[in-house]
Amino acid sequence: MLMIDKIKLKLASWKGTLLLVMGHLLLVKLVIQGLLLYSFKVYPWPMSFIKSIDYWICNFIWSGDIYHKKLVIVA
């Protein structure tokens, strides 16, 4: 299993609807970014993988689901 698949499964398995945005942010910062920092130092990553992971992380932080994109409106 590739690292990108592991990250996608972790993000998809967390129940994002039970957390606030700060909870989403902490999960991403502690778990996902820790995995990525280690693997970036060991392996070169294609830019398409990095963009897709960034897309999933942004969707998870704002909506709680990696497949659902939520528009963020600032007053």
PDB file of N, CA, C and O in Angstrom:
ATOM      1  N   MET A   1       0.851  -1.185   0.000  1.00  0.00           N
ATOM      2  CA  MET A   1       0.000   0.000   0.000  1.00  0.00           C
ATOM      3  C   MET A   1       0.890   1.239   0.000  1.00  0.00           C
ATOM      4  O   MET A   1       1.834   1.334   0.764  1.00  0.00           O
ATOM      5  N   LEU A   2       0.573   2.148  -0.861  1.00  0.00           N
ATOM      6  CA  LEU A   2       1.337   3.380  -0.971  1.00  0.00           C
ATOM      7  C   LEU A   2       1.021   4.329   0.177  1.00  0.00           C
ATOM      8  O   LEU A   2      -0.034   4.236   0.804  1.00  0.00           O
ATOM      9  N   MET A   3       1.929   5.238   0.417  1.00  0.00           N
ATOM     10  CA  MET A   3       1.746   6.220   1.484  1.00  0.00           C
ATOM     11  C   MET A   3       0.531   7.103   1.211  1.00  0.00           C
ATOM     12  O   MET A   3      -0.200   7.461   2.133  1.00  0.00           O
ATOM     13  N   ILE A   4       0.300   7.431  -0.047  1.00  0.00           N
ATOM     14  CA  ILE A   4      -0.846   8.287  -0.374  1.00  0.00           C
ATOM     15  C   ILE A   4      -2.158   7.571  -0.060  1.00  0.00           C
ATOM     16  O   ILE A   4      -3.127   8.187   0.382  1.00  0.00           O
ATOM     17  N   ASP A   5      -2.198   6.254  -0.250  1.00  0.00           N
ATOM     18  CA  ASP A   5      -3.396   5.492   0.102  1.00  0.00           C
ATOM     19  C   ASP A   5      -3.612   5.457   1.610  1.00  0.00           C
ATOM     20  O   ASP A   5      -4.744   5.534   2.080  1.00  0.00           O
ATOM     21  N   LYS A   6      -2.540   5.353   2.373  1.00  0.00           N
ATOM     22  CA  LYS A   6      -2.647   5.360   3.831  1.00  0.00           C
ATOM     23  C   LYS A   6      -3.195   6.692   4.335  1.00  0.00           C
ATOM     24  O   LYS A   6      -4.039   6.738   5.226  1.00  0.00           O
ATOM     25  N   ILE A   7      -2.707   7.773   3.747  1.00  0.00           N
ATOM     26  CA  ILE A   7      -3.171   9.102   4.154  1.00  0.00           C
ATOM     27  C   ILE A   7      -4.645   9.285   3.800  1.00  0.00           C
ATOM     28  O   ILE A   7      -5.435   9.790   4.593  1.00  0.00           O
ATOM     29  N   LYS A   8      -5.023   8.840   2.614  1.00  0.00           N
ATOM     30  CA  LYS A   8      -6.421   8.963   2.191  1.00  0.00           C
ATOM     31  C   LYS A   8      -7.334   8.149   3.103  1.00  0.00           C
ATOM     32  O   LYS A   8      -8.409   8.616   3.494  1.00  0.00           O
ATOM     33  N   LEU A   9      -6.919   6.942   3.475  1.00  0.00           N
ATOM     34  CA  LEU A   9      -7.728   6.122   4.373  1.00  0.00           C
ATOM     35  C   LEU A   9      -7.846   6.732   5.759  1.00  0.00           C
ATOM     36  O   LEU A   9      -8.916   6.683   6.376  1.00  0.00           O
ATOM     37  N   LYS A  10      -6.758   7.325   6.273  1.00  0.00           N
ATOM     38  CA  LYS A  10      -6.826   7.964   7.586  1.00  0.00           C
ATOM     39  C   LYS A  10      -7.798   9.127   7.569  1.00  0.00           C
ATOM     40  O   LYS A  10      -8.621   9.276   8.463  1.00  0.00           O
ATOM     41  N   LEU A  11      -7.692   9.982   6.550  1.00  0.00           N
ATOM     42  CA  LEU A  11      -8.591  11.130   6.463  1.00  0.00           C
ATOM     43  C   LEU A  11     -10.042  10.697   6.286  1.00  0.00           C
ATOM     44  O   LEU A  11     -10.951  11.283   6.878  1.00  0.00           O
ATOM     45  N   ALA A  12     -10.275   9.671   5.479  1.00  0.00           N
ATOM     46  CA  ALA A  12     -11.647   9.226   5.214  1.00  0.00           C
ATOM     47  C   ALA A  12     -12.251   8.507   6.422  1.00  0.00           C
ATOM     48  O   ALA A  12     -13.464   8.536   6.618  1.00  0.00           O
ATOM     49  N   SER A  13     -11.436   7.877   7.245  1.00  0.00           N
ATOM     50  CA  SER A  13     -11.970   7.101   8.363  1.00  0.00           C
ATOM     51  C   SER A  13     -12.310   7.961   9.583  1.00  0.00           C
ATOM     52  O   SER A  13     -13.109   7.543  10.415  1.00  0.00           O
ATOM     53  N   TRP A  14     -11.715   9.129   9.704  1.00  0.00           N
ATOM     54  CA  TRP A  14     -12.034   9.990  10.840  1.00  0.00           C
ATOM     55  C   TRP A  14     -13.439  10.537  10.680  1.00  0.00           C
ATOM     56  O   TRP A  14     -13.861  10.918   9.602  1.00  0.00           O
ATOM     57  N   LYS A  15     -14.151  10.614  11.769  1.00  0.00           N
ATOM     58  CA  LYS A  15     -15.510  11.148  11.751  1.00  0.00           C
ATOM     59  C   LYS A  15     -15.439  12.663  11.907  1.00  0.00           C
ATOM     60  O   LYS A  15     -15.408  13.197  13.000  1.00  0.00           O
ATOM     61  N   GLY A  16     -15.372  13.354  10.800  1.00  0.00           N
ATOM     62  CA  GLY A  16     -15.199  14.795  10.808  1.00  0.00           C
ATOM     63  C   GLY A  16     -16.392  15.572  11.283  1.00  0.00           C
ATOM     64  O   GLY A  16     -16.264  16.715  11.708  1.00  0.00           O
ATOM     65  N   THR A  17     -17.571  14.984  11.242  1.00  0.00           N
ATOM     66  CA  THR A  17     -18.754  15.735  11.645  1.00  0.00           C
ATOM     67  C   THR A  17     -18.831  15.911  13.150  1.00  0.00           C
ATOM     68  O   THR A  17     -19.566  16.758  13.636  1.00  0.00           O
ATOM     69  N   LEU A  18     -18.090  15.116  13.898  1.00  0.00           N
ATOM     70  CA  LEU A  18     -18.118  15.206  15.353  1.00  0.00           C
ATOM     71  C   LEU A  18     -17.118  16.217  15.901  1.00  0.00           C
ATOM     72  O   LEU A  18     -17.089  16.458  17.105  1.00  0.00           O
ATOM     73  N   LEU A  19     -16.298  16.789  15.043  1.00  0.00           N
ATOM     74  CA  LEU A  19     -15.251  17.700  15.478  1.00  0.00           C
ATOM     75  C   LEU A  19     -15.488  19.109  14.964  1.00  0.00           C
ATOM     76  O   LEU A  19     -16.136  19.317  13.945  1.00  0.00           O
ATOM     77  N   LEU A  20     -14.932  20.055  15.675  1.00  0.00           N
ATOM     78  CA  LEU A  20     -14.921  21.429  15.190  1.00  0.00           C
ATOM     79  C   LEU A  20     -13.759  21.591  14.222  1.00  0.00           C
ATOM     80  O   LEU A  20     -12.936  20.689  14.061  1.00  0.00           O
ATOM     81  N   VAL A  21     -13.667  22.749  13.588  1.00  0.00           N
ATOM     82  CA  VAL A  21     -12.591  23.002  12.637  1.00  0.00           C
ATOM     83  C   VAL A  21     -11.231  22.900  13.327  1.00  0.00           C
ATOM     84  O   VAL A  21     -10.280  22.381  12.756  1.00  0.00           O
ATOM     85  N   MET A  22     -11.141  23.340  14.564  1.00  0.00           N
ATOM     86  CA  MET A  22      -9.875  23.253  15.296  1.00  0.00           C
ATOM     87  C   MET A  22      -9.470  21.797  15.526  1.00  0.00           C
ATOM     88  O   MET A  22      -8.294  21.465  15.467  1.00  0.00           O
ATOM     89  N   GLY A  23     -10.429  20.922  15.760  1.00  0.00           N
ATOM     90  CA  GLY A  23     -10.139  19.501  15.904  1.00  0.00           C
ATOM     91  C   GLY A  23      -9.625  18.891  14.611  1.00  0.00           C
ATOM     92  O   GLY A  23      -8.701  18.083  14.610  1.00  0.00           O
ATOM     93  N   HIS A  24     -10.218  19.289  13.493  1.00  0.00           N
ATOM     94  CA  HIS A  24      -9.745  18.837  12.186  1.00  0.00           C
ATOM     95  C   HIS A  24      -8.300  19.286  11.970  1.00  0.00           C
ATOM     96  O   HIS A  24      -7.458  18.512  11.521  1.00  0.00           O
ATOM     97  N   LEU A  25      -8.049  20.541  12.296  1.00  0.00           N
ATOM     98  CA  LEU A  25      -6.721  21.105  12.089  1.00  0.00           C
ATOM     99  C   LEU A  25      -5.673  20.389  12.939  1.00  0.00           C
ATOM    100  O   LEU A  25      -4.579  20.078  12.458  1.00  0.00           O
ATOM    101  N   LEU A  26      -6.005  20.096  14.186  1.00  0.00           N
ATOM    102  CA  LEU A  26      -5.062  19.382  15.054  1.00  0.00           C
ATOM    103  C   LEU A  26      -4.783  17.968  14.554  1.00  0.00           C
ATOM    104  O   LEU A  26      -3.639  17.508  14.592  1.00  0.00           O
ATOM    105  N   LEU A  27      -5.804  17.263  14.103  1.00  0.00           N
ATOM    106  CA  LEU A  27      -5.593  15.925  13.564  1.00  0.00           C
ATOM    107  C   LEU A  27      -4.656  15.959  12.362  1.00  0.00           C
ATOM    108  O   LEU A  27      -3.738  15.143  12.247  1.00  0.00           O
ATOM    109  N   VAL A  28      -4.885  16.901  11.476  1.00  0.00           N
ATOM    110  CA  VAL A  28      -4.045  17.003  10.282  1.00  0.00           C
ATOM    111  C   VAL A  28      -2.618  17.371  10.664  1.00  0.00           C
ATOM    112  O   VAL A  28      -1.658  16.771  10.171  1.00  0.00           O
ATOM    113  N   LYS A  29      -2.467  18.346  11.550  1.00  0.00           N
ATOM    114  CA  LYS A  29      -1.125  18.792  11.913  1.00  0.00           C
ATOM    115  C   LYS A  29      -0.331  17.709  12.617  1.00  0.00           C
ATOM    116  O   LYS A  29       0.848  17.518  12.346  1.00  0.00           O
ATOM    117  N   LEU A  30      -0.955  16.973  13.513  1.00  0.00           N
ATOM    118  CA  LEU A  30      -0.225  15.991  14.299  1.00  0.00           C
ATOM    119  C   LEU A  30       0.004  14.673  13.561  1.00  0.00           C
ATOM    120  O   LEU A  30       1.098  14.127  13.604  1.00  0.00           O
ATOM    121  N   VAL A  31      -0.996  14.179  12.893  1.00  0.00           N
ATOM    122  CA  VAL A  31      -0.890  12.846  12.297  1.00  0.00           C
ATOM    123  C   VAL A  31      -0.405  12.906  10.849  1.00  0.00           C
ATOM    124  O   VAL A  31       0.626  12.325  10.503  1.00  0.00           O
ATOM    125  N   ILE A  32      -1.136  13.603  10.004  1.00  0.00           N
ATOM    126  CA  ILE A  32      -0.838  13.586   8.575  1.00  0.00           C
ATOM    127  C   ILE A  32       0.473  14.291   8.259  1.00  0.00           C
ATOM    128  O   ILE A  32       1.305  13.771   7.523  1.00  0.00           O
ATOM    129  N   GLN A  33       0.680  15.469   8.829  1.00  0.00           N
ATOM    130  CA  GLN A  33       1.918  16.177   8.536  1.00  0.00           C
ATOM    131  C   GLN A  33       3.131  15.456   9.109  1.00  0.00           C
ATOM    132  O   GLN A  33       4.219  15.539   8.548  1.00  0.00           O
ATOM    133  N   GLY A  34       2.966  14.728  10.199  1.00  0.00           N
ATOM    134  CA  GLY A  34       4.071  13.928  10.716  1.00  0.00           C
ATOM    135  C   GLY A  34       4.468  12.825   9.753  1.00  0.00           C
ATOM    136  O   GLY A  34       5.655  12.577   9.515  1.00  0.00           O
ATOM    137  N   LEU A  35       3.471  12.150   9.187  1.00  0.00           N
ATOM    138  CA  LEU A  35       3.752  11.122   8.182  1.00  0.00           C
ATOM    139  C   LEU A  35       4.430  11.716   6.954  1.00  0.00           C
ATOM    140  O   LEU A  35       5.378  11.151   6.414  1.00  0.00           O
ATOM    141  N   LEU A  36       3.918  12.863   6.521  1.00  0.00           N
ATOM    142  CA  LEU A  36       4.456  13.481   5.307  1.00  0.00           C
ATOM    143  C   LEU A  36       5.878  13.990   5.497  1.00  0.00           C
ATOM    144  O   LEU A  36       6.713  13.832   4.607  1.00  0.00           O
ATOM    145  N   LEU A  37       6.162  14.606   6.630  1.00  0.00           N
ATOM    146  CA  LEU A  37       7.509  15.131   6.848  1.00  0.00           C
ATOM    147  C   LEU A  37       8.555  14.027   6.811  1.00  0.00           C
ATOM    148  O   LEU A  37       9.629  14.191   6.230  1.00  0.00           O
ATOM    149  N   TYR A  38       8.245  12.901   7.415  1.00  0.00           N
ATOM    150  CA  TYR A  38       9.181  11.785   7.392  1.00  0.00           C
ATOM    151  C   TYR A  38       9.373  11.260   5.969  1.00  0.00           C
ATOM    152  O   TYR A  38      10.494  11.058   5.512  1.00  0.00           O
ATOM    153  N   SER A  39       8.268  11.059   5.253  1.00  0.00           N
ATOM    154  CA  SER A  39       8.378  10.460   3.924  1.00  0.00           C
ATOM    155  C   SER A  39       8.988  11.423   2.899  1.00  0.00           C
ATOM    156  O   SER A  39       9.628  10.975   1.953  1.00  0.00           O
ATOM    157  N   PHE A  40       8.798  12.732   3.073  1.00  0.00           N
ATOM    158  CA  PHE A  40       9.418  13.684   2.155  1.00  0.00           C
ATOM    159  C   PHE A  40      10.941  13.653   2.256  1.00  0.00           C
ATOM    160  O   PHE A  40      11.640  13.870   1.278  1.00  0.00           O
ATOM    161  N   LYS A  41      11.449  13.387   3.446  1.00  0.00           N
ATOM    162  CA  LYS A  41      12.898  13.338   3.627  1.00  0.00           C
ATOM    163  C   LYS A  41      13.491  12.052   3.068  1.00  0.00           C
ATOM    164  O   LYS A  41      14.653  12.015   2.706  1.00  0.00           O
ATOM    165  N   VAL A  42      12.682  10.993   3.003  1.00  0.00           N
ATOM    166  CA  VAL A  42      13.183   9.696   2.561  1.00  0.00           C
ATOM    167  C   VAL A  42      12.960   9.482   1.065  1.00  0.00           C
ATOM    168  O   VAL A  42      13.856   9.009   0.370  1.00  0.00           O
ATOM    169  N   TYR A  43      11.766   9.848   0.558  1.00  0.00           N
ATOM    170  CA  TYR A  43      11.400   9.563  -0.824  1.00  0.00           C
ATOM    171  C   TYR A  43      11.024  10.847  -1.562  1.00  0.00           C
ATOM    172  O   TYR A  43      10.405  11.727  -0.988  1.00  0.00           O
ATOM    173  N   PRO A  44      11.349  10.924  -2.852  1.00  0.00           N
ATOM    174  CA  PRO A  44      10.831  12.051  -3.642  1.00  0.00           C
ATOM    175  C   PRO A  44       9.372  11.797  -4.022  1.00  0.00           C
ATOM    176  O   PRO A  44       8.998  10.679  -4.365  1.00  0.00           O
ATOM    177  N   TRP A  45       8.548  12.817  -3.922  1.00  0.00           N
ATOM    178  CA  TRP A  45       7.127  12.696  -4.228  1.00  0.00           C
ATOM    179  C   TRP A  45       6.791  13.467  -5.495  1.00  0.00           C
ATOM    180  O   TRP A  45       7.239  14.605  -5.664  1.00  0.00           O
ATOM    181  N   PRO A  46       5.970  12.900  -6.382  1.00  0.00           N
ATOM    182  CA  PRO A  46       5.503  13.659  -7.557  1.00  0.00           C
ATOM    183  C   PRO A  46       4.565  14.792  -7.129  1.00  0.00           C
ATOM    184  O   PRO A  46       3.858  14.682  -6.133  1.00  0.00           O
ATOM    185  N   MET A  47       4.581  15.850  -7.871  1.00  0.00           N
ATOM    186  CA  MET A  47       3.770  17.017  -7.540  1.00  0.00           C
ATOM    187  C   MET A  47       2.276  16.708  -7.590  1.00  0.00           C
ATOM    188  O   MET A  47       1.494  17.279  -6.833  1.00  0.00           O
ATOM    189  N   SER A  48       1.856  15.777  -8.432  1.00  0.00           N
ATOM    190  CA  SER A  48       0.428  15.431  -8.506  1.00  0.00           C
ATOM    191  C   SER A  48      -0.045  14.790  -7.205  1.00  0.00           C
ATOM    192  O   SER A  48      -1.175  15.040  -6.769  1.00  0.00           O
ATOM    193  N   PHE A  49       0.804  13.975  -6.547  1.00  0.00           N
ATOM    194  CA  PHE A  49       0.448  13.389  -5.257  1.00  0.00           C
ATOM    195  C   PHE A  49       0.310  14.466  -4.196  1.00  0.00           C
ATOM    196  O   PHE A  49      -0.611  14.443  -3.389  1.00  0.00           O
ATOM    197  N   ILE A  50       1.220  15.410  -4.202  1.00  0.00           N
ATOM    198  CA  ILE A  50       1.200  16.479  -3.198  1.00  0.00           C
ATOM    199  C   ILE A  50      -0.057  17.337  -3.367  1.00  0.00           C
ATOM    200  O   ILE A  50      -0.700  17.697  -2.388  1.00  0.00           O
ATOM    201  N   LYS A  51      -0.421  17.638  -4.601  1.00  0.00           N
ATOM    202  CA  LYS A  51      -1.620  18.439  -4.841  1.00  0.00           C
ATOM    203  C   LYS A  51      -2.884  17.698  -4.428  1.00  0.00           C
ATOM    204  O   LYS A  51      -3.804  18.299  -3.869  1.00  0.00           O
ATOM    205  N   SER A  52      -2.950  16.395  -4.687  1.00  0.00           N
ATOM    206  CA  SER A  52      -4.145  15.655  -4.301  1.00  0.00           C
ATOM    207  C   SER A  52      -4.254  15.543  -2.779  1.00  0.00           C
ATOM    208  O   SER A  52      -5.351  15.647  -2.227  1.00  0.00           O
ATOM    209  N   ILE A  53      -3.140  15.352  -2.084  1.00  0.00           N
ATOM    210  CA  ILE A  53      -3.169  15.308  -0.622  1.00  0.00           C
ATOM    211  C   ILE A  53      -3.580  16.663  -0.060  1.00  0.00           C
ATOM    212  O   ILE A  53      -4.363  16.746   0.880  1.00  0.00           O
ATOM    213  N   ASP A  54      -3.079  17.733  -0.645  1.00  0.00           N
ATOM    214  CA  ASP A  54      -3.461  19.075  -0.206  1.00  0.00           C
ATOM    215  C   ASP A  54      -4.960  19.311  -0.410  1.00  0.00           C
ATOM    216  O   ASP A  54      -5.627  19.882   0.456  1.00  0.00           O
ATOM    217  N   TYR A  55      -5.497  18.846  -1.510  1.00  0.00           N
ATOM    218  CA  TYR A  55      -6.931  18.968  -1.789  1.00  0.00           C
ATOM    219  C   TYR A  55      -7.751  18.214  -0.743  1.00  0.00           C
ATOM    220  O   TYR A  55      -8.737  18.728  -0.221  1.00  0.00           O
ATOM    221  N   TRP A  56      -7.335  16.979  -0.412  1.00  0.00           N
ATOM    222  CA  TRP A  56      -8.043  16.183   0.593  1.00  0.00           C
ATOM    223  C   TRP A  56      -7.972  16.834   1.966  1.00  0.00           C
ATOM    224  O   TRP A  56      -8.946  16.846   2.701  1.00  0.00           O
ATOM    225  N   ILE A  57      -6.799  17.357   2.323  1.00  0.00           N
ATOM    226  CA  ILE A  57      -6.636  17.986   3.637  1.00  0.00           C
ATOM    227  C   ILE A  57      -7.525  19.218   3.748  1.00  0.00           C
ATOM    228  O   ILE A  57      -8.195  19.417   4.765  1.00  0.00           O
ATOM    229  N   CYS A  58      -7.551  20.050   2.718  1.00  0.00           N
ATOM    230  CA  CYS A  58      -8.402  21.249   2.750  1.00  0.00           C
ATOM    231  C   CYS A  58      -9.876  20.875   2.869  1.00  0.00           C
ATOM    232  O   CYS A  58     -10.612  21.491   3.646  1.00  0.00           O
ATOM    233  N   ASN A  59     -10.303  19.874   2.111  1.00  0.00           N
ATOM    234  CA  ASN A  59     -11.695  19.435   2.208  1.00  0.00           C
ATOM    235  C   ASN A  59     -12.002  18.885   3.590  1.00  0.00           C
ATOM    236  O   ASN A  59     -13.071  19.153   4.141  1.00  0.00           O
ATOM    237  N   PHE A  60     -11.086  18.115   4.179  1.00  0.00           N
ATOM    238  CA  PHE A  60     -11.326  17.548   5.501  1.00  0.00           C
ATOM    239  C   PHE A  60     -11.400  18.634   6.563  1.00  0.00           C
ATOM    240  O   PHE A  60     -12.254  18.589   7.442  1.00  0.00           O
ATOM    241  N   ILE A  61     -10.532  19.613   6.487  1.00  0.00           N
ATOM    242  CA  ILE A  61     -10.528  20.675   7.499  1.00  0.00           C
ATOM    243  C   ILE A  61     -11.833  21.463   7.455  1.00  0.00           C
ATOM    244  O   ILE A  61     -12.435  21.741   8.489  1.00  0.00           O
ATOM    245  N   TRP A  62     -12.317  21.813   6.267  1.00  0.00           N
ATOM    246  CA  TRP A  62     -13.485  22.684   6.186  1.00  0.00           C
ATOM    247  C   TRP A  62     -14.806  21.951   6.236  1.00  0.00           C
ATOM    248  O   TRP A  62     -15.793  22.474   6.770  1.00  0.00           O
ATOM    249  N   SER A  63     -14.884  20.726   5.687  1.00  0.00           N
ATOM    250  CA  SER A  63     -16.181  20.058   5.653  1.00  0.00           C
ATOM    251  C   SER A  63     -16.235  18.776   6.475  1.00  0.00           C
ATOM    252  O   SER A  63     -17.320  18.282   6.748  1.00  0.00           O
ATOM    253  N   GLY A  64     -15.087  18.197   6.816  1.00  0.00           N
ATOM    254  CA  GLY A  64     -15.077  16.949   7.564  1.00  0.00           C
ATOM    255  C   GLY A  64     -15.092  15.720   6.686  1.00  0.00           C
ATOM    256  O   GLY A  64     -15.083  14.601   7.167  1.00  0.00           O
ATOM    257  N   ASP A  65     -15.122  15.908   5.375  1.00  0.00           N
ATOM    258  CA  ASP A  65     -15.139  14.808   4.423  1.00  0.00           C
ATOM    259  C   ASP A  65     -14.157  15.135   3.306  1.00  0.00           C
ATOM    260  O   ASP A  65     -14.141  16.259   2.809  1.00  0.00           O
ATOM    261  N   ILE A  66     -13.360  14.149   2.884  1.00  0.00           N
ATOM    262  CA  ILE A  66     -12.342  14.441   1.875  1.00  0.00           C
ATOM    263  C   ILE A  66     -12.936  14.591   0.481  1.00  0.00           C
ATOM    264  O   ILE A  66     -12.309  15.167  -0.396  1.00  0.00           O
ATOM    265  N   TYR A  67     -14.145  14.079   0.268  1.00  0.00           N
ATOM    266  CA  TYR A  67     -14.751  14.138  -1.063  1.00  0.00           C
ATOM    267  C   TYR A  67     -15.706  15.314  -1.227  1.00  0.00           C
ATOM    268  O   TYR A  67     -16.107  15.625  -2.342  1.00  0.00           O
ATOM    269  N   HIS A  68     -16.090  15.955  -0.147  1.00  0.00           N
ATOM    270  CA  HIS A  68     -17.063  17.051  -0.195  1.00  0.00           C
ATOM    271  C   HIS A  68     -16.346  18.378  -0.025  1.00  0.00           C
ATOM    272  O   HIS A  68     -15.727  18.622   0.997  1.00  0.00           O
ATOM    273  N   LYS A  69     -16.444  19.221  -1.031  1.00  0.00           N
ATOM    274  CA  LYS A  69     -15.808  20.535  -0.967  1.00  0.00           C
ATOM    275  C   LYS A  69     -16.820  21.558  -0.454  1.00  0.00           C
ATOM    276  O   LYS A  69     -17.943  21.628  -0.926  1.00  0.00           O
ATOM    277  N   LYS A  70     -16.406  22.312   0.568  1.00  0.00           N
ATOM    278  CA  LYS A  70     -17.289  23.319   1.136  1.00  0.00           C
ATOM    279  C   LYS A  70     -16.706  24.691   0.828  1.00  0.00           C
ATOM    280  O   LYS A  70     -15.524  24.934   1.021  1.00  0.00           O
ATOM    281  N   LEU A  71     -17.541  25.579   0.360  1.00  0.00           N
ATOM    282  CA  LEU A  71     -17.102  26.939   0.104  1.00  0.00           C
ATOM    283  C   LEU A  71     -17.068  27.697   1.412  1.00  0.00           C
ATOM    284  O   LEU A  71     -18.028  27.678   2.180  1.00  0.00           O
ATOM    285  N   VAL A  72     -15.958  28.348   1.674  1.00  0.00           N
ATOM    286  CA  VAL A  72     -15.786  29.098   2.902  1.00  0.00           C
ATOM    287  C   VAL A  72     -16.058  30.568   2.594  1.00  0.00           C
ATOM    288  O   VAL A  72     -15.410  31.157   1.748  1.00  0.00           O
ATOM    289  N   ILE A  73     -17.046  31.130   3.274  1.00  0.00           N
ATOM    290  CA  ILE A  73     -17.434  32.518   3.049  1.00  0.00           C
ATOM    291  C   ILE A  73     -16.974  33.343   4.248  1.00  0.00           C
ATOM    292  O   ILE A  73     -17.300  33.022   5.396  1.00  0.00           O
ATOM    293  N   VAL A  74     -16.218  34.364   3.976  1.00  0.00           N
ATOM    294  CA  VAL A  74     -15.719  35.255   5.019  1.00  0.00           C
ATOM    295  C   VAL A  74     -16.559  36.520   5.001  1.00  0.00           C
ATOM    296  O   VAL A  74     -16.746  37.135   3.962  1.00  0.00           O
ATOM    297  N   ALA A  75     -17.065  36.889   6.160  1.00  0.00           N
ATOM    298  CA  ALA A  75     -17.901  38.089   6.251  1.00  0.00           C
ATOM    299  C   ALA A  75     -17.071  39.342   6.125  1.00  0.00           C
ATOM    300  O   ALA A  75     -15.964  39.415   6.495  1.00  0.00           O
TER     301      ALA A  75
END
